[in-house]
XYZ file of C-alpha atoms in Angstrom:
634
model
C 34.951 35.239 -78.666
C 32.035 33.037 -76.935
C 31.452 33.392 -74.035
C 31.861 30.521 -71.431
C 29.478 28.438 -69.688
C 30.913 26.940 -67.110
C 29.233 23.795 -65.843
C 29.736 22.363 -62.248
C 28.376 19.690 -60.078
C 30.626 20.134 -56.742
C 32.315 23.266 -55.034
C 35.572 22.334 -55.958
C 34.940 22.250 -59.758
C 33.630 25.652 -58.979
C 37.079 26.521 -57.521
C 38.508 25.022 -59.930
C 37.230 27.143 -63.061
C 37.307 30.396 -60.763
C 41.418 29.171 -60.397
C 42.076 28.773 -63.626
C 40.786 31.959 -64.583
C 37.904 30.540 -66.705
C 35.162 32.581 -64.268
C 35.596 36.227 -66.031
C 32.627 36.761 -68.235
C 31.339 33.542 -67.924
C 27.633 31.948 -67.273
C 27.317 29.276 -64.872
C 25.381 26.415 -64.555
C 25.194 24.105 -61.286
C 24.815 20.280 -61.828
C 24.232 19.482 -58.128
C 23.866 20.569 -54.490
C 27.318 21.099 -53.600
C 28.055 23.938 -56.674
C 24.745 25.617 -56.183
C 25.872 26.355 -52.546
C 29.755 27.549 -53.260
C 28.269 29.511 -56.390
C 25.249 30.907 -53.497
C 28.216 31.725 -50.849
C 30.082 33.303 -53.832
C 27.320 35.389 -55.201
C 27.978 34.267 -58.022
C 24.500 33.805 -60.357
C 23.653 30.422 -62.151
C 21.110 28.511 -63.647
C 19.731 25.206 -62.798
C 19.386 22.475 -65.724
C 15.766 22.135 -64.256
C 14.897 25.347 -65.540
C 15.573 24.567 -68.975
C 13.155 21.642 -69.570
C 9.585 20.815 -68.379
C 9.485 17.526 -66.163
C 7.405 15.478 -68.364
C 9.577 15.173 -71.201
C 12.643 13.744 -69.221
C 9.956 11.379 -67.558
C 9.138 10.178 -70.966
C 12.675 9.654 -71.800
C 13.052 8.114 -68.833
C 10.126 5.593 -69.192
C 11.391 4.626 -72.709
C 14.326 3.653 -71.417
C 12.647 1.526 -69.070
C 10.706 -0.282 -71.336
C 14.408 -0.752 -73.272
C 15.621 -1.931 -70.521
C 13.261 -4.663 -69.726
C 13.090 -5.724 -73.469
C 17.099 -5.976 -73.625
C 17.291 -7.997 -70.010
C 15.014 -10.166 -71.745
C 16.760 -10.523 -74.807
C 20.293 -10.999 -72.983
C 18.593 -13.656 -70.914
C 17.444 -15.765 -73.804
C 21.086 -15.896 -74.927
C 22.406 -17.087 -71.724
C 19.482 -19.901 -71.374
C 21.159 -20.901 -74.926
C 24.768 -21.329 -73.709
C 23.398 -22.007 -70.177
C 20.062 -24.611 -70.269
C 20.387 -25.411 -66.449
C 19.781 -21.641 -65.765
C 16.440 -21.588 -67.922
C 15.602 -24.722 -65.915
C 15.894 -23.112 -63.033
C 14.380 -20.007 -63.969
C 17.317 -17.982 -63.126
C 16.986 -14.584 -64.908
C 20.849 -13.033 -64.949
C 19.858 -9.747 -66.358
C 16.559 -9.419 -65.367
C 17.683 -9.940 -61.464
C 20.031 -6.886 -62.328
C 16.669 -5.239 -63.483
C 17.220 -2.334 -60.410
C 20.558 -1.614 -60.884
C 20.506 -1.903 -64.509
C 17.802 0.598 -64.760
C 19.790 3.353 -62.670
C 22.322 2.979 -65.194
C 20.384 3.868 -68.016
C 18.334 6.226 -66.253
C 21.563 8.269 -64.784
C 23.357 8.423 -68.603
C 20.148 9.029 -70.322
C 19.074 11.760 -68.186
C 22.556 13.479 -68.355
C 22.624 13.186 -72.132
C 19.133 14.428 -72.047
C 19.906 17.863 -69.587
C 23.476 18.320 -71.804
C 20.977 19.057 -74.757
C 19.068 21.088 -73.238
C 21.615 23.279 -71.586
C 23.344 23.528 -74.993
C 19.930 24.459 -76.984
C 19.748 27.491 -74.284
C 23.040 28.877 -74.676
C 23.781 27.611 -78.386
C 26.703 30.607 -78.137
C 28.817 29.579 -75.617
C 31.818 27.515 -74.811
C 30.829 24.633 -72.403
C 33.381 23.807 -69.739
C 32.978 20.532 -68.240
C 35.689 18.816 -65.322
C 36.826 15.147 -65.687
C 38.545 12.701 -63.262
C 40.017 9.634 -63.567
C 37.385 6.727 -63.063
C 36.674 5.253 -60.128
C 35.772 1.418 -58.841
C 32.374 0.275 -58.882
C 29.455 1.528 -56.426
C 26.499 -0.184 -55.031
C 24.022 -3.235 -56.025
C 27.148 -4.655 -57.974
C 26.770 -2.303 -60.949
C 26.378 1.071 -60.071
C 28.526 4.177 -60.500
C 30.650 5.412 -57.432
C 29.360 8.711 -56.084
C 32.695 9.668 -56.910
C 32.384 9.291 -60.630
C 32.009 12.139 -62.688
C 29.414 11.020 -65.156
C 28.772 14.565 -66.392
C 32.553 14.825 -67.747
C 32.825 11.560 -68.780
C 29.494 11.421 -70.971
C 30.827 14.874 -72.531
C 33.869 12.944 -73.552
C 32.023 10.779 -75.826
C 31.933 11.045 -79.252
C 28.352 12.317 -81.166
C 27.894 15.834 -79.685
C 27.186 18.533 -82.169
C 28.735 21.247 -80.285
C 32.274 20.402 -78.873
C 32.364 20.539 -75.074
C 35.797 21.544 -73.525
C 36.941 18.983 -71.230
C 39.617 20.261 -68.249
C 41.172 17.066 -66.643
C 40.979 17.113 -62.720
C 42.962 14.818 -60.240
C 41.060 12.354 -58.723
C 39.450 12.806 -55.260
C 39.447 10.291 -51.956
C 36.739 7.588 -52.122
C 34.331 8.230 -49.417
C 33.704 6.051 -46.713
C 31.031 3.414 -47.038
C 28.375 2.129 -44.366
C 27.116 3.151 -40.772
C 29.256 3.410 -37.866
C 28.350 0.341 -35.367
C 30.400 0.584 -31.858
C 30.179 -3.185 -32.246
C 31.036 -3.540 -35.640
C 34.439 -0.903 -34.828
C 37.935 -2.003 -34.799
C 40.665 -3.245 -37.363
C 40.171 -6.922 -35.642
C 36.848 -7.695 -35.162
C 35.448 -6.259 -38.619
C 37.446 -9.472 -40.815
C 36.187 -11.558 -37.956
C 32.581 -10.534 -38.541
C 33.420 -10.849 -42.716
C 34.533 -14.556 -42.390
C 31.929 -15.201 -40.168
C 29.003 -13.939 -42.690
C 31.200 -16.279 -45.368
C 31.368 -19.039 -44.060
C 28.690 -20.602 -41.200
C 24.951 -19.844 -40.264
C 25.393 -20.588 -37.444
C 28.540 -18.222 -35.873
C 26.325 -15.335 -38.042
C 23.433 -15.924 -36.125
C 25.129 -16.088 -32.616
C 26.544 -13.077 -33.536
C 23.164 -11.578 -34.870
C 21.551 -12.596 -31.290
C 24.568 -11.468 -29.525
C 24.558 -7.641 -31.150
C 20.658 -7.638 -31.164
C 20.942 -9.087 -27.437
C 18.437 -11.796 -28.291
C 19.393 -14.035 -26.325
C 16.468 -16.278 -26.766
C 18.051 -16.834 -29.867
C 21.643 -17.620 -28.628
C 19.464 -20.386 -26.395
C 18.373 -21.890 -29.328
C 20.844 -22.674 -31.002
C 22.086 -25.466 -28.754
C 18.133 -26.660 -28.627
C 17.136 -29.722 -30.199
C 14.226 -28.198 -33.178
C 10.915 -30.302 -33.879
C 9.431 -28.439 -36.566
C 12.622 -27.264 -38.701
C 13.982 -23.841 -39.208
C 12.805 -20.748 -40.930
C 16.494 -18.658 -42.862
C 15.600 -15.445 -42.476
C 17.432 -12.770 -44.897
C 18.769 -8.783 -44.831
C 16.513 -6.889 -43.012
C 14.676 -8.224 -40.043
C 13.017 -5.228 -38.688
C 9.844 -6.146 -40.025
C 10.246 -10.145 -39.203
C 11.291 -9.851 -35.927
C 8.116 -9.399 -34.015
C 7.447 -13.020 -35.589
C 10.129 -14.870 -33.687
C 8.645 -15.236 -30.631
C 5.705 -16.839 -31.705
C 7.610 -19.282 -34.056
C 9.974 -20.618 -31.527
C 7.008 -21.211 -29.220
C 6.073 -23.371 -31.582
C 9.191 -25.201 -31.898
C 10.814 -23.576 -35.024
C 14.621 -22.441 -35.290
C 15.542 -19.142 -36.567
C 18.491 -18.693 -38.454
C 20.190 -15.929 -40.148
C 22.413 -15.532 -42.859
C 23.628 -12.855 -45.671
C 24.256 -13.063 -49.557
C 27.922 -13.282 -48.877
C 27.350 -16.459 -47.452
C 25.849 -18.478 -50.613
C 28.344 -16.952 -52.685
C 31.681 -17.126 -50.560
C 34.763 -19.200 -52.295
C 33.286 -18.582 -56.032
C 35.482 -18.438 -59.065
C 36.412 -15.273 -60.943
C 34.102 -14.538 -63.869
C 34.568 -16.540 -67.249
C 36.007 -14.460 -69.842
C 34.847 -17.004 -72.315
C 31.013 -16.271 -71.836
C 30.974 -12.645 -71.200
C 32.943 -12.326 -75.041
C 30.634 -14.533 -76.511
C 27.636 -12.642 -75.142
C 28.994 -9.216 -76.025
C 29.688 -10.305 -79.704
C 25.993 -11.359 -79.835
C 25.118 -8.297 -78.420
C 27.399 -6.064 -81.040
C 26.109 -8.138 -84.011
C 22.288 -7.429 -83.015
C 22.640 -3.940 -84.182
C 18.513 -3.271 -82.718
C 19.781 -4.475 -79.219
C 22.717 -3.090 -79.353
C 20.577 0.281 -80.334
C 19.445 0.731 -76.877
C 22.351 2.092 -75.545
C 22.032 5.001 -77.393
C 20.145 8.172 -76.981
C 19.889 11.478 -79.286
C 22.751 10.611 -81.358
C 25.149 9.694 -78.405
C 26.703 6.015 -77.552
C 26.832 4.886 -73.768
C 27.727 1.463 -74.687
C 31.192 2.503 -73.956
C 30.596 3.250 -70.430
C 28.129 -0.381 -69.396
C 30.297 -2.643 -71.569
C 32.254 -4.024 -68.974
C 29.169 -4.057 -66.541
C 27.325 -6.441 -69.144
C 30.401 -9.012 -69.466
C 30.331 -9.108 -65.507
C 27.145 -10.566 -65.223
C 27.691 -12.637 -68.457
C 30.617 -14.164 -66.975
C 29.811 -13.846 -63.177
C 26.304 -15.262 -63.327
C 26.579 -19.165 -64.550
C 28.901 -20.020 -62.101
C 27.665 -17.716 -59.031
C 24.095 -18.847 -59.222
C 24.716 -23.005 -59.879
C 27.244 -22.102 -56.702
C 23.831 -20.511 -54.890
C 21.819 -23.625 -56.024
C 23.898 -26.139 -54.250
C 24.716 -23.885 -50.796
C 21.074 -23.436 -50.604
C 20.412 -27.216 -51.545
C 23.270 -28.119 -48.466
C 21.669 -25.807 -45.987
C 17.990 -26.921 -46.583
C 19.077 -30.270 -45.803
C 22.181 -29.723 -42.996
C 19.529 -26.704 -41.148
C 15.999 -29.135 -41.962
C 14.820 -25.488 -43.592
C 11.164 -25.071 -44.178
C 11.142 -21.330 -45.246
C 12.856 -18.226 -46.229
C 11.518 -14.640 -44.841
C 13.628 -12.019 -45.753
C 12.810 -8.306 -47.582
C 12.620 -6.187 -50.870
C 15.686 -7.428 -52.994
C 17.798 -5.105 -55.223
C 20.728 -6.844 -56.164
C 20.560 -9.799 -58.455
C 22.125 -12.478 -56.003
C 19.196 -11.073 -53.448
C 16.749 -12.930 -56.329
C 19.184 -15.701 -57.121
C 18.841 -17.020 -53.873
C 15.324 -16.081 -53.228
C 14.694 -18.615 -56.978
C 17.304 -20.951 -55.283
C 14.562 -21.394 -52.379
C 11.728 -21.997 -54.445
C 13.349 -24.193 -56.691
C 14.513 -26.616 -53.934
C 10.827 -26.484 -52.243
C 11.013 -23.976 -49.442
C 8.914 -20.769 -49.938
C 9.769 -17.524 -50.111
C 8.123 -15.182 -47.702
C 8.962 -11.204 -49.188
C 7.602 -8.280 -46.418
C 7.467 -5.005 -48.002
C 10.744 -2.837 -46.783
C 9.858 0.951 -46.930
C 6.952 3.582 -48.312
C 5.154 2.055 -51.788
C 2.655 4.296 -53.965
C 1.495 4.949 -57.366
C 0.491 7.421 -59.212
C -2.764 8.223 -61.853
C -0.932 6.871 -64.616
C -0.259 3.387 -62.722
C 3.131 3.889 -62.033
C 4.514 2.247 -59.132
C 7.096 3.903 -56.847
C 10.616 2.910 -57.051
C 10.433 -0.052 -59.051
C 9.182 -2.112 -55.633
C 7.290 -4.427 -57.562
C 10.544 -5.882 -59.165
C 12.006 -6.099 -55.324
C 9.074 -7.662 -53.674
C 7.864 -10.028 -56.056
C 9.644 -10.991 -58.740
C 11.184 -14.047 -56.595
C 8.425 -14.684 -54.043
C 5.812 -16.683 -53.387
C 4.112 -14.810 -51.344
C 4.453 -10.920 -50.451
C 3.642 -9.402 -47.492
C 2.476 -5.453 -47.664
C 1.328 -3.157 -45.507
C -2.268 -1.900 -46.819
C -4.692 -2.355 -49.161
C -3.165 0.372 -51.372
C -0.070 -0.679 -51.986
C -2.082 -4.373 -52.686
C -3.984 -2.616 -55.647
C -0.427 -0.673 -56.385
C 0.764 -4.289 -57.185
C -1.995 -6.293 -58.349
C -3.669 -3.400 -60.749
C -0.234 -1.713 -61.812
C 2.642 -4.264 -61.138
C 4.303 -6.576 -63.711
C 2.205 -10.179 -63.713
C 4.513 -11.934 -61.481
C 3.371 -14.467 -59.816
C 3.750 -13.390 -56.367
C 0.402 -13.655 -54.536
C 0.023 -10.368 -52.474
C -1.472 -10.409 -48.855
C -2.323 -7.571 -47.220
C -0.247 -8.171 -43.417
C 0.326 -4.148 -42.333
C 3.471 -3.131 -40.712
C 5.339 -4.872 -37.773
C 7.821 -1.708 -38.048
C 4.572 1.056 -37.719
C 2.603 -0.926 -35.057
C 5.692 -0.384 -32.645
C 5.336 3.629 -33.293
C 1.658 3.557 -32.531
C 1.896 3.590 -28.624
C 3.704 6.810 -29.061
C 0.266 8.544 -29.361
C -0.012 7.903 -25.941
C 2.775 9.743 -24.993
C 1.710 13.643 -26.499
C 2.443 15.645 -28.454
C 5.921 16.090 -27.730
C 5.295 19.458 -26.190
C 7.894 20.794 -23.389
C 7.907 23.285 -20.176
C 10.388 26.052 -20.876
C 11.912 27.895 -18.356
C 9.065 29.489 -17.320
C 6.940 26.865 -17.331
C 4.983 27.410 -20.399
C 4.964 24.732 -23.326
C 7.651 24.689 -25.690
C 6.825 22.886 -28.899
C 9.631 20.826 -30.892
C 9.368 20.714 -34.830
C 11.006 17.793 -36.405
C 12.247 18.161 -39.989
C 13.333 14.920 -41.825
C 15.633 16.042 -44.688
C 15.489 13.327 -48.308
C 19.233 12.341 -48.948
C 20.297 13.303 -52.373
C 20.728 10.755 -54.946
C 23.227 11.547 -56.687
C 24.629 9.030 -59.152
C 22.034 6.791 -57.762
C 19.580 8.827 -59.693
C 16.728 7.140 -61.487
C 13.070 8.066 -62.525
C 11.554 6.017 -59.571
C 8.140 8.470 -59.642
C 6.946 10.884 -61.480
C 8.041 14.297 -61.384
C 11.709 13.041 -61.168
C 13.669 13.222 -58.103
C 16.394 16.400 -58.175
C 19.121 16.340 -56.200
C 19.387 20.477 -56.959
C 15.088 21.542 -56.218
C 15.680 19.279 -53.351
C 18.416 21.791 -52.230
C 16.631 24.687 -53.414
C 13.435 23.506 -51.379
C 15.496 22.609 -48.069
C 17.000 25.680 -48.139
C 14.324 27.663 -47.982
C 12.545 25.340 -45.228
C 15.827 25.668 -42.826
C 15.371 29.752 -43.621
C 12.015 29.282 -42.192
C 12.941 26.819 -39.385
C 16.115 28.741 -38.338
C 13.489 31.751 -37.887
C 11.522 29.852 -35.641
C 14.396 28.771 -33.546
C 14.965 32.864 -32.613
C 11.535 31.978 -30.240
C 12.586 30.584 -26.317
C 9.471 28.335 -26.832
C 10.710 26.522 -30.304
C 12.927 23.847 -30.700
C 14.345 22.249 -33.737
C 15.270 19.101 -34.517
C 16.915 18.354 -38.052
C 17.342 14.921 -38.994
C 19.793 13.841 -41.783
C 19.866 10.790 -43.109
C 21.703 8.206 -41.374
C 23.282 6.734 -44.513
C 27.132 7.302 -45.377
C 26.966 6.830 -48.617
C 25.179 10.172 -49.775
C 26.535 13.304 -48.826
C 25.161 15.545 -46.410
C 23.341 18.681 -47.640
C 25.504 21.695 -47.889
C 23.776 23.846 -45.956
C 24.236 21.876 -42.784
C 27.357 24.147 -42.214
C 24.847 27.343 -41.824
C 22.717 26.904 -39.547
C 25.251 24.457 -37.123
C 25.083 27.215 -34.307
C 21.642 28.295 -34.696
C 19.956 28.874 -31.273
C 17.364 25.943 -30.281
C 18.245 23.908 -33.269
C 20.052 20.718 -32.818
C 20.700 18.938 -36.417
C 21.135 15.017 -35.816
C 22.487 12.599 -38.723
C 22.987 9.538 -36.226
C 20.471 7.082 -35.011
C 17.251 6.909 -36.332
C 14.403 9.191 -37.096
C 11.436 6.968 -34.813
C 13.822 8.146 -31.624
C 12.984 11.664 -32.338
C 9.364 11.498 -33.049
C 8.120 11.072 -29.103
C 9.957 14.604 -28.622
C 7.829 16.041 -31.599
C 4.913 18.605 -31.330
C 5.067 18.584 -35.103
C 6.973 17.237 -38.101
C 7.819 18.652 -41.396
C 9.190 16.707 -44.823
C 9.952 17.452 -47.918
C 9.150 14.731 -49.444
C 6.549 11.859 -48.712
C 8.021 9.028 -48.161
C 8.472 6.226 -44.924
C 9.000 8.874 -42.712
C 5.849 10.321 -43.245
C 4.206 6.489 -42.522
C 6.019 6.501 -39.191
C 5.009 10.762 -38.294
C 1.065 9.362 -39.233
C 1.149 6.147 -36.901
C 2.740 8.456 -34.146
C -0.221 10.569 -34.660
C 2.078 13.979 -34.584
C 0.623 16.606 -36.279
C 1.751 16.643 -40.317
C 3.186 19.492 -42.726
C 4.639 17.806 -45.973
C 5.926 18.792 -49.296
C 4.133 16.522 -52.168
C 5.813 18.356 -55.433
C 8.467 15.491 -55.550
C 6.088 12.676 -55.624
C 3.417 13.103 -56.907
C 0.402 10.399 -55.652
C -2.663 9.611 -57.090
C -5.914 11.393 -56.731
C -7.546 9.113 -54.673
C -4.263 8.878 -52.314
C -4.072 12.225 -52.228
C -7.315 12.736 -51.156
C -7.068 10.765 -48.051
C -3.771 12.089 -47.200
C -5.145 15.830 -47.307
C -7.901 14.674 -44.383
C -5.076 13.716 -42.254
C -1.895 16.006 -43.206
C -1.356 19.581 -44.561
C -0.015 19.228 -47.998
C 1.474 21.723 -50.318
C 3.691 22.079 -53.669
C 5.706 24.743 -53.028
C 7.716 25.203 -49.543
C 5.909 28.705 -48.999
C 2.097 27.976 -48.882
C 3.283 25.072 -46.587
C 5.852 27.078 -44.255
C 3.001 29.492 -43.505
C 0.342 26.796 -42.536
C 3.129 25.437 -40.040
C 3.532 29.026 -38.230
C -0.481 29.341 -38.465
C -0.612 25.806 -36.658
C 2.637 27.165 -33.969
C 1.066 30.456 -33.328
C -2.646 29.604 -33.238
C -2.224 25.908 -31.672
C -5.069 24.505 -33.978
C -4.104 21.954 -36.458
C -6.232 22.108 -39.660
C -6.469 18.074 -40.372
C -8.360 16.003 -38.867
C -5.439 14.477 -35.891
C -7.380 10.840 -35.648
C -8.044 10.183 -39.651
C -6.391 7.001 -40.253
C -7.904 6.364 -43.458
C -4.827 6.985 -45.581
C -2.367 4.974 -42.915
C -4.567 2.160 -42.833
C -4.340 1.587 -46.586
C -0.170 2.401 -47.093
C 0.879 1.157 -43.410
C -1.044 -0.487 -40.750
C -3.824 -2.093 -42.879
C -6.367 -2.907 -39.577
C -4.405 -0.768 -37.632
C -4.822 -3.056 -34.196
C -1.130 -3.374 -34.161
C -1.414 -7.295 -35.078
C 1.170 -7.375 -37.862
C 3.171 -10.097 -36.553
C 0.573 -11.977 -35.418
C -0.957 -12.212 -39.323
C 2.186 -12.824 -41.005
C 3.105 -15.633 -38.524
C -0.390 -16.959 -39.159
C 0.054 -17.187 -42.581
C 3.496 -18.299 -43.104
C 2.454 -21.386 -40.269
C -0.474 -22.256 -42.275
C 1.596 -22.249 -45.741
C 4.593 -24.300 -44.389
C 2.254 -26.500 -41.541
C 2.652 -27.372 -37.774
């Protein structure tokens, strides 16, 4: 009889084989962060699917795909401009704006096909056991799978696998909840309040926007007669907000608004052009070729996905034309500023904009970097310039990122800096971070930012590969280290989670809750803990490193996930210790701890000056109000 191989991606899966008896004599392999830690608790032994294949080849799979993707957004497109001529006229893209989530798609099947091989191939004598659930509604950025979903079981269930995978049917689980806690945002009545507000007027969102921000310059202006128009300003304002001062001194209005707004009241999807695009598709045998990999056919699973935006698309984005076209004229608009866009009616409206003559100001939202190959992180250059006129980053790196790697959009790029980082750089100072104990020596604080786990938001967004499971492996062994620490009066820990609801929490958090001088903080945000830091340590380079580097703290960060390129890297090493593997890096941190000498250089801004603060004199705003005045006049 072969033996079973038992594969799970959550602790109750794990529970769920051991229950049914299935365990006995079986080899186990752990799909995620949540079965490696039951299996770990259990002592039970498994094996990772990272083990079983070297990094480059799923990056290569993983770049095909996005070269696929690209070709078949572009080949979709061209059929809807057919049926559609006023969206070619406009140059309203319907699959390409779904570029982001599209690619997450593919990436997330392909990849899971991809590991299945491979964990067949290494036990070609085995009986695979895989769970399955019912399916679940749709996630984020319109398309995406809920982190409920289990892709694993369902991708097993398709037809084209060599070896026959056993499929044991589990009930479905509670959906999580969605979004951040906001004390003013709470309660059963004010929450549709808020929703009909972001529907239906500018101007109730943007009270309320100055009311929760308590901006109450804003409020004030609302009722003020405006000489120069008004600037719409869209999603996230951290970076725009140190502009609004200096544009209402000189006379301008600021308004705010959401997507929700432009696309409030639309019809339901026509049935009639999603069919007629998904027969074109399924007689185009080389398109419809993409969406399959190694012998296996995903189509299945994206079908429905692909007739949403052929029937959603026509009639949301002619709906976004005219509510765009209305407020230009009703507000006397003269600009849009708003930040990286994901979701396709992000770029709709951002097109909408330019189309009806007001200019689309994009600011870079978040860490950006390439690698020796050219690869830019995260697919940012799709966000930030696809549908702008002019994009606004923060450092002459990420401006050759875009302009030497990026796709040729037309997007002019302008160096600006960071609004967001200048804000952190007074923190420098404040010290160190460093304490009195009770006996009045110092007692240093190490921060540790945790990455949040993907999960079926998994795509290739730089090489290595992001893994939810060596991310778990690698935390793990830096709480070991950190929770050894803590056993010293003089060291405090801080361990901060990632705010966001929609991942889950790392496992481990339950082991080291009571640990002595460690506190572990998933609320508020990670810039409120960095003027308590002597030191902070990542495991992955990402913003949070940007903000550590502007509040000059002293640096210990793990660069095997992301890998940068050599001339990056080389400036980051003057300024931060750097290592691939969690041990070489652990030990520099108790070196710096017990000796007191950091090994960088503390004041080397080279490397923050090109990826953050570009002149670093904490004039941001003042550039990107400059510019924007200049490009829209007095």
């Amino acid at each position: 009889m072969a033996c079973r191989l038992l594969l799970a991606e959550r602790a109750d899966q794990v529970q769920f084989f051991i229950d049914k008896g299935l365990a006995a004599n079986g080899a186990w392999v752990a799909l995620g962060p949540s079965a490696m830690d039951c299996l770990d608790k259990k002592g039970i032994a498994y094996k990772l699917c990272e083990e079983l294949y070297k990094a480059e080849e799923l990056g290569a799979i993983c770049e095909e795909g996005h070269r696929q993707v690209e070709k078949l957004c572009g080949w979709l497109d061209e059929q809807m401009h057919e049926e559609h001529p006023s969206l070619e006229n406009w140059g309203m893209r319907p699959f390409l704006f779904h570029i982001f989530p599209l690619t997450m798609l593919f990436d997330g099947l392909r990849s899971r096909i991809f590991k299945l091989k491979k964990i067949l191939q290494a036990f070609p004598h085995s009986e695979p056991c895989l769970c399955r659930e019912p399916g679940y509604p749709w996630g984020s950025y319109d398309l995406c799978f809920s982190m409920e979903e289990n892709l694993w079981g369902i991708l097993a269930s398709l037809p084209g696998w060599k070896n026959p995978i056993k499929i044991f049917p589990m009930s479905g689980r509670k959906l999580q909840s969605r979004g951040k806690k906001s004390a003013f945002a709470a309660g059963t009545i004010l929450k549709p309040a808020i929703s009909w507000v972001k529907q239906n007027s500018i101007l109730l969102y943007t009270l309320w926007r100055s009311l929760r921000d308590r901006d109450y310059q804003a409020s004030a202006c609302l009722a003020l007669p405006t000489f120069h128009g008004a600037l719409l300003v869209m999603g996230e304002t951290g970076q725009w907000r140190p502009t609004f001062a200096g544009f209402r001194t000189h006379g301008r209005r600021l308004l705010f608004a959401t997507p929700d707004y432009f696309i409030s009241g639309e019809k339901p999807p026509d049935e009639g052009n999603a069919s007629a695009l998904l027969r074109k598709l399924e007689f185009y045998q080389d398109m419809k070729a993409y969406f399959k990999f190694d012998g296996i056919s995903f189509y299945p699973m994206l079908k429905d996905r692909l007739a949403w935006i052929a029937g959603v698309s026509p009639g949301r984005f002619s709906l976004i034309m005219r509510r765009v076209e209305t407020s230009k004229k009703r507000y006397r608009l003269k600009a849009v500023l708003t930040a990286s866009a994901s979701t396709a009616t992000e770029h709709a409206i951002n097109q909408a904009a330019r189309i009806h003559g007001l200019p689309v100001f994009v600011w870079q939202h978040g860490f950006v970097g390439y690698d020796d190959a050219g690869r830019i992180s995260q697919l940012f250059d799709y966000k930030d310039r696809m549908t702008a006129d002019k994009t606004f980053v923060y450092g002459t790196g990420v401006e050759k990122a875009y302009l030497s790697y990026g796709r040729p959009f037309e997007s002019e790029v302008v160096s600006i800096g960071s609004a967001s980082l200048d804000a952190i750089l007074p923190l420098r100072e404040k010290g160190n971070g460093s304490k009195k104990n009770a006996s009045g020596l110092n007692r240093i604080t190490i921060l540790y930012a945790t990455t949040n786990y993907f999960q079926n938001h998994w795509y290739y967004g730089m090489p290595p590969g992001w893994s939810d499971c060596l991310f778990y492996r690698d935390q793990l062994k830096i709480m070991e280290v950190l929770s050894r620490l803590a056993k010293n009066s003089d060291i405090e820990i801080i361990v901060k989670l990632s705010p966001s609801r929609q991942y889950e929490d790392p496992p481990w958090v339950n082991r080291f809750l009571n640990t002595k001088n460690m506190r572990i903080a998933k609320e508020g945000q990670f810039t409120d803990l960095l003027i308590q830091a002597s030191a902070v340590i990542l495991d992955c380079p990402t913003t949070t490193m940007l903000e550590t580097l502007a509040a000059g703290r002293p640096l210990f960060v793990l660069l095997k996930h992301w890998l940068f390129a050599g001339e990056a890297r080389q400036m980051l090493d003057r300024r931060a210790v750097g290592a691939l593997e969690v041990e070489p890096l652990a030990a520099s941190l108790e070196s710096y701890i017990e000796s007191g000498i950091y090994p960088r250089d503390i004041n080397n801004d080279e490397y923050l000056k090109a990826y953050g603060t570009y002149l670093h004199d904490c004039s941001s705003a003042i550039r990107a109000f400059q510019v924007i005045s200049t490009a829209i006049g007095a």
